[in-house]
């Protein structure tokens, strides 16, 4: 939440960041003040980040060095195909609903109305089609991604092109926005420079993903989904 103050921006209310109202077009709104945190707040935040890092280390220690070749790749990229559907579902939920939704979509809805959420509601139909029509085909064929399926159906050239296009689009339209919005939250809370906050987020996420694989990602996603849902309530 944000409380809007006069252009002088000389105070915060209730420990929440206050900033000036952009009353004129082109006016730069830079008066963002960090939130005052108590000791319990800092402790909980520190424990959260330590827990995220610990998950990666635990899964690395549990699976590091076991198997090899295809088995090792399947364990890293597919969590050994051992995850149950509740964990997979919560991981998909958190992967789709990130900081860009909690900040950007909520802000757009506040400014322009609920129409901006219609696109998100349409995802329900797409997920049903994926679950009932495409997922059974993927499972029968023993594949995990759409490029892999198209590679078997049409050849490796299409697989490479779709993989490249998907990575570029994801970096430009999803990952960059998520990192920027999350870094904005850390900047508002701690007063850190935004690029330092973004680098810290990327570094922590890369570490536990690299050492723990998809299993570490799913477990941390489950924990984050609980935090998001409880916090939303």
mmCIF file of C-alpha atoms in Angstrom, residues 36-228:
data_model
loop_
_atom_site.group_PDB
_atom_site.id
_atom_site.type_symbol
_atom_site.label_atom_id
_atom_site.label_comp_id
_atom_site.label_asym_id
_atom_site.label_seq_id
_atom_site.Cartn_x
_atom_site.Cartn_y
_atom_site.Cartn_z
ATOM 1 C CA UNK A 36 10.644 1.709 8.977
ATOM 2 C CA UNK A 37 11.216 -1.951 9.912
ATOM 3 C CA UNK A 38 11.185 -3.411 13.374
ATOM 4 C CA UNK A 39 13.578 -6.119 14.554
ATOM 5 C CA UNK A 40 10.958 -8.839 14.040
ATOM 6 C CA UNK A 41 10.451 -7.696 10.430
ATOM 7 C CA UNK A 42 14.165 -7.871 9.645
ATOM 8 C CA UNK A 43 14.442 -11.266 11.339
ATOM 9 C CA UNK A 44 11.571 -12.759 9.346
ATOM 10 C CA UNK A 45 12.886 -11.401 6.052
ATOM 11 C CA UNK A 46 16.374 -12.716 6.780
ATOM 12 C CA UNK A 47 15.005 -16.143 7.735
ATOM 13 C CA UNK A 48 12.981 -16.226 4.521
ATOM 14 C CA UNK A 49 16.007 -15.598 2.298
ATOM 15 C CA UNK A 50 18.194 -17.980 4.293
ATOM 16 C CA UNK A 51 15.492 -20.630 3.930
ATOM 17 C CA UNK A 52 15.378 -20.159 0.160
ATOM 18 C CA UNK A 53 19.135 -20.622 -0.065
ATOM 19 C CA UNK A 54 19.039 -23.619 2.297
ATOM 20 C CA UNK A 55 16.521 -25.419 0.090
ATOM 21 C CA UNK A 56 18.941 -25.348 -2.848
ATOM 22 C CA UNK A 57 21.803 -26.597 -0.702
ATOM 23 C CA UNK A 58 19.690 -29.430 0.754
ATOM 24 C CA UNK A 59 18.590 -30.694 -2.652
ATOM 25 C CA UNK A 60 22.127 -30.385 -4.002
ATOM 26 C CA UNK A 61 23.468 -32.442 -1.092
ATOM 27 C CA UNK A 62 20.698 -35.003 -1.494
ATOM 28 C CA UNK A 63 21.069 -35.529 -5.237
ATOM 29 C CA UNK A 64 24.539 -34.280 -6.074
ATOM 30 C CA UNK A 65 26.757 -36.903 -7.648
ATOM 31 C CA UNK A 66 24.073 -39.548 -8.007
ATOM 32 C CA UNK A 67 23.403 -41.109 -11.352
ATOM 33 C CA UNK A 68 24.680 -39.696 -14.577
ATOM 34 C CA UNK A 69 23.791 -38.885 -18.142
ATOM 35 C CA UNK A 70 20.068 -38.983 -18.794
ATOM 36 C CA UNK A 71 19.180 -39.835 -15.199
ATOM 37 C CA UNK A 72 21.101 -36.858 -13.871
ATOM 38 C CA UNK A 73 19.565 -34.487 -16.436
ATOM 39 C CA UNK A 74 16.058 -35.745 -15.646
ATOM 40 C CA UNK A 75 16.683 -35.285 -11.927
ATOM 41 C CA UNK A 76 17.877 -31.698 -12.428
ATOM 42 C CA UNK A 77 15.415 -30.449 -15.042
ATOM 43 C CA UNK A 78 12.334 -32.548 -14.164
ATOM 44 C CA UNK A 79 12.887 -33.181 -10.426
ATOM 45 C CA UNK A 80 13.129 -36.878 -11.228
ATOM 46 C CA UNK A 81 9.431 -36.812 -12.205
ATOM 47 C CA UNK A 82 8.712 -37.328 -8.494
ATOM 48 C CA UNK A 83 6.673 -34.216 -7.650
ATOM 49 C CA UNK A 84 2.971 -34.598 -6.798
ATOM 50 C CA UNK A 85 0.276 -32.539 -8.452
ATOM 51 C CA UNK A 86 -0.391 -30.146 -5.501
ATOM 52 C CA UNK A 87 3.245 -29.033 -5.486
ATOM 53 C CA UNK A 88 3.329 -28.747 -9.279
ATOM 54 C CA UNK A 89 0.086 -26.741 -9.271
ATOM 55 C CA UNK A 90 1.297 -24.297 -6.620
ATOM 56 C CA UNK A 91 4.592 -23.912 -8.486
ATOM 57 C CA UNK A 92 2.730 -23.079 -11.705
ATOM 58 C CA UNK A 93 0.587 -20.599 -9.780
ATOM 59 C CA UNK A 94 3.589 -18.787 -8.290
ATOM 60 C CA UNK A 95 5.494 -18.886 -11.596
ATOM 61 C CA UNK A 96 2.602 -17.124 -13.324
ATOM 62 C CA UNK A 97 1.458 -14.775 -10.560
ATOM 63 C CA UNK A 98 4.514 -12.836 -9.501
ATOM 64 C CA UNK A 99 5.436 -9.362 -8.387
ATOM 65 C CA UNK A 100 4.376 -7.912 -11.732
ATOM 66 C CA UNK A 101 0.802 -8.972 -10.953
ATOM 67 C CA UNK A 102 0.780 -7.845 -7.331
ATOM 68 C CA UNK A 103 2.173 -4.449 -8.313
ATOM 69 C CA UNK A 104 1.579 -3.808 -12.005
ATOM 70 C CA UNK A 105 -1.761 -5.503 -12.576
ATOM 71 C CA UNK A 106 -3.170 -4.307 -9.260
ATOM 72 C CA UNK A 107 -2.029 -0.778 -10.043
ATOM 73 C CA UNK A 108 -3.547 -0.907 -13.529
ATOM 74 C CA UNK A 109 -6.827 -2.194 -12.113
ATOM 75 C CA UNK A 110 -6.860 0.614 -9.565
ATOM 76 C CA UNK A 111 -6.241 3.225 -12.247
ATOM 77 C CA UNK A 112 -8.344 1.918 -15.153
ATOM 78 C CA UNK A 113 -10.769 -0.645 -13.731
ATOM 79 C CA UNK A 114 -11.130 -4.402 -13.862
ATOM 80 C CA UNK A 115 -10.935 -4.629 -17.665
ATOM 81 C CA UNK A 116 -7.176 -5.240 -17.515
ATOM 82 C CA UNK A 117 -7.861 -8.514 -15.679
ATOM 83 C CA UNK A 118 -9.913 -10.036 -18.520
ATOM 84 C CA UNK A 119 -6.754 -11.298 -20.194
ATOM 85 C CA UNK A 120 -5.766 -13.147 -17.022
ATOM 86 C CA UNK A 121 -9.211 -14.720 -16.690
ATOM 87 C CA UNK A 122 -8.862 -16.142 -20.192
ATOM 88 C CA UNK A 123 -5.953 -18.232 -18.904
ATOM 89 C CA UNK A 124 -8.473 -20.573 -17.248
ATOM 90 C CA UNK A 125 -9.565 -21.826 -20.679
ATOM 91 C CA UNK A 126 -5.981 -22.230 -21.868
ATOM 92 C CA UNK A 127 -4.979 -24.215 -18.797
ATOM 93 C CA UNK A 128 -7.955 -26.539 -19.198
ATOM 94 C CA UNK A 129 -6.967 -27.195 -22.811
ATOM 95 C CA UNK A 130 -3.384 -27.834 -21.754
ATOM 96 C CA UNK A 131 -4.397 -30.184 -18.940
ATOM 97 C CA UNK A 132 -7.034 -32.215 -20.765
ATOM 98 C CA UNK A 133 -5.753 -32.264 -24.362
ATOM 99 C CA UNK A 134 -2.012 -31.619 -24.543
ATOM 100 C CA UNK A 135 -0.650 -32.925 -21.234
ATOM 101 C CA UNK A 136 -1.787 -36.537 -21.884
ATOM 102 C CA UNK A 137 0.014 -36.460 -25.243
ATOM 103 C CA UNK A 138 3.179 -35.168 -23.591
ATOM 104 C CA UNK A 139 3.021 -37.868 -20.919
ATOM 105 C CA UNK A 140 2.497 -40.676 -23.427
ATOM 106 C CA UNK A 141 5.422 -39.469 -25.519
ATOM 107 C CA UNK A 142 7.662 -38.975 -22.499
ATOM 108 C CA UNK A 143 8.404 -35.342 -23.345
ATOM 109 C CA UNK A 144 8.447 -32.263 -21.142
ATOM 110 C CA UNK A 145 8.343 -29.158 -23.355
ATOM 111 C CA UNK A 146 6.550 -27.856 -26.424
ATOM 112 C CA UNK A 147 9.817 -27.405 -28.409
ATOM 113 C CA UNK A 148 10.635 -31.046 -27.679
ATOM 114 C CA UNK A 149 7.261 -32.144 -29.033
ATOM 115 C CA UNK A 150 7.577 -30.020 -32.178
ATOM 116 C CA UNK A 151 11.114 -31.339 -32.642
ATOM 117 C CA UNK A 152 9.807 -34.895 -32.784
ATOM 118 C CA UNK A 153 6.913 -33.914 -35.013
ATOM 119 C CA UNK A 154 8.634 -31.558 -37.477
ATOM 120 C CA UNK A 155 12.370 -31.893 -36.918
ATOM 121 C CA UNK A 156 15.186 -30.322 -34.889
ATOM 122 C CA UNK A 157 15.284 -27.079 -36.858
ATOM 123 C CA UNK A 158 11.839 -25.975 -35.674
ATOM 124 C CA UNK A 159 12.705 -27.069 -32.152
ATOM 125 C CA UNK A 160 15.767 -24.825 -32.062
ATOM 126 C CA UNK A 161 13.908 -21.817 -33.462
ATOM 127 C CA UNK A 162 10.985 -22.144 -31.060
ATOM 128 C CA UNK A 163 13.367 -22.566 -28.106
ATOM 129 C CA UNK A 164 15.268 -19.427 -29.098
ATOM 130 C CA UNK A 165 12.122 -17.345 -29.655
ATOM 131 C CA UNK A 166 10.592 -18.535 -26.381
ATOM 132 C CA UNK A 167 13.722 -17.642 -24.401
ATOM 133 C CA UNK A 168 13.953 -14.159 -25.932
ATOM 134 C CA UNK A 169 10.256 -13.428 -25.374
ATOM 135 C CA UNK A 170 10.403 -14.713 -21.805
ATOM 136 C CA UNK A 171 13.411 -12.554 -20.983
ATOM 137 C CA UNK A 172 11.900 -9.413 -22.517
ATOM 138 C CA UNK A 173 8.256 -9.737 -21.451
ATOM 139 C CA UNK A 174 8.258 -11.776 -18.234
ATOM 140 C CA UNK A 175 11.576 -12.045 -16.453
ATOM 141 C CA UNK A 176 12.664 -8.427 -16.866
ATOM 142 C CA UNK A 177 9.324 -7.114 -15.587
ATOM 143 C CA UNK A 178 9.314 -9.509 -12.628
ATOM 144 C CA UNK A 179 12.837 -8.533 -11.578
ATOM 145 C CA UNK A 180 12.132 -4.818 -11.939
ATOM 146 C CA UNK A 181 8.907 -4.904 -9.917
ATOM 147 C CA UNK A 182 10.437 -7.068 -7.174
ATOM 148 C CA UNK A 183 13.467 -4.772 -7.001
ATOM 149 C CA UNK A 184 11.093 -1.816 -6.714
ATOM 150 C CA UNK A 185 9.531 -3.404 -3.627
ATOM 151 C CA UNK A 186 12.953 -3.913 -2.021
ATOM 152 C CA UNK A 187 13.890 -0.337 -2.895
ATOM 153 C CA UNK A 188 10.740 0.974 -1.230
ATOM 154 C CA UNK A 189 11.193 -1.207 1.866
ATOM 155 C CA UNK A 190 14.958 -1.014 2.445
ATOM 156 C CA UNK A 191 15.981 2.036 0.435
ATOM 157 C CA UNK A 192 18.474 0.001 -1.600
ATOM 158 C CA UNK A 193 19.467 1.121 -5.108
ATOM 159 C CA UNK A 194 17.225 -0.664 -7.545
ATOM 160 C CA UNK A 195 20.053 -2.277 -9.514
ATOM 161 C CA UNK A 196 21.562 -3.738 -6.323
ATOM 162 C CA UNK A 197 18.203 -5.162 -5.303
ATOM 163 C CA UNK A 198 17.711 -6.662 -8.770
ATOM 164 C CA UNK A 199 21.205 -8.174 -8.802
ATOM 165 C CA UNK A 200 20.664 -9.697 -5.358
ATOM 166 C CA UNK A 201 17.374 -11.271 -6.397
ATOM 167 C CA UNK A 202 18.856 -12.720 -9.580
ATOM 168 C CA UNK A 203 21.917 -14.003 -7.743
ATOM 169 C CA UNK A 204 19.969 -15.740 -4.965
ATOM 170 C CA UNK A 205 17.498 -17.303 -7.392
ATOM 171 C CA UNK A 206 20.272 -18.466 -9.718
ATOM 172 C CA UNK A 207 22.197 -20.043 -6.830
ATOM 173 C CA UNK A 208 19.440 -22.231 -5.420
ATOM 174 C CA UNK A 209 18.235 -23.120 -8.913
ATOM 175 C CA UNK A 210 21.702 -24.092 -10.139
ATOM 176 C CA UNK A 211 22.521 -26.268 -7.137
ATOM 177 C CA UNK A 212 19.061 -27.703 -6.449
ATOM 178 C CA UNK A 213 17.451 -27.988 -9.872
ATOM 179 C CA UNK A 214 13.711 -28.013 -10.502
ATOM 180 C CA UNK A 215 13.013 -29.779 -7.199
ATOM 181 C CA UNK A 216 14.426 -26.807 -5.268
ATOM 182 C CA UNK A 217 12.422 -24.408 -7.431
ATOM 183 C CA UNK A 218 9.155 -26.265 -6.795
ATOM 184 C CA UNK A 219 9.728 -26.497 -3.035
ATOM 185 C CA UNK A 220 10.516 -22.784 -2.758
ATOM 186 C CA UNK A 221 7.517 -22.002 -4.963
ATOM 187 C CA UNK A 222 5.248 -23.922 -2.576
ATOM 188 C CA UNK A 223 6.597 -21.891 0.358
ATOM 189 C CA UNK A 224 6.196 -18.646 -1.572
ATOM 190 C CA UNK A 225 2.632 -19.533 -2.590
ATOM 191 C CA UNK A 226 1.700 -19.939 1.077
ATOM 192 C CA UNK A 227 3.233 -16.537 1.862
ATOM 193 C CA UNK A 228 1.443 -14.900 -1.079
#
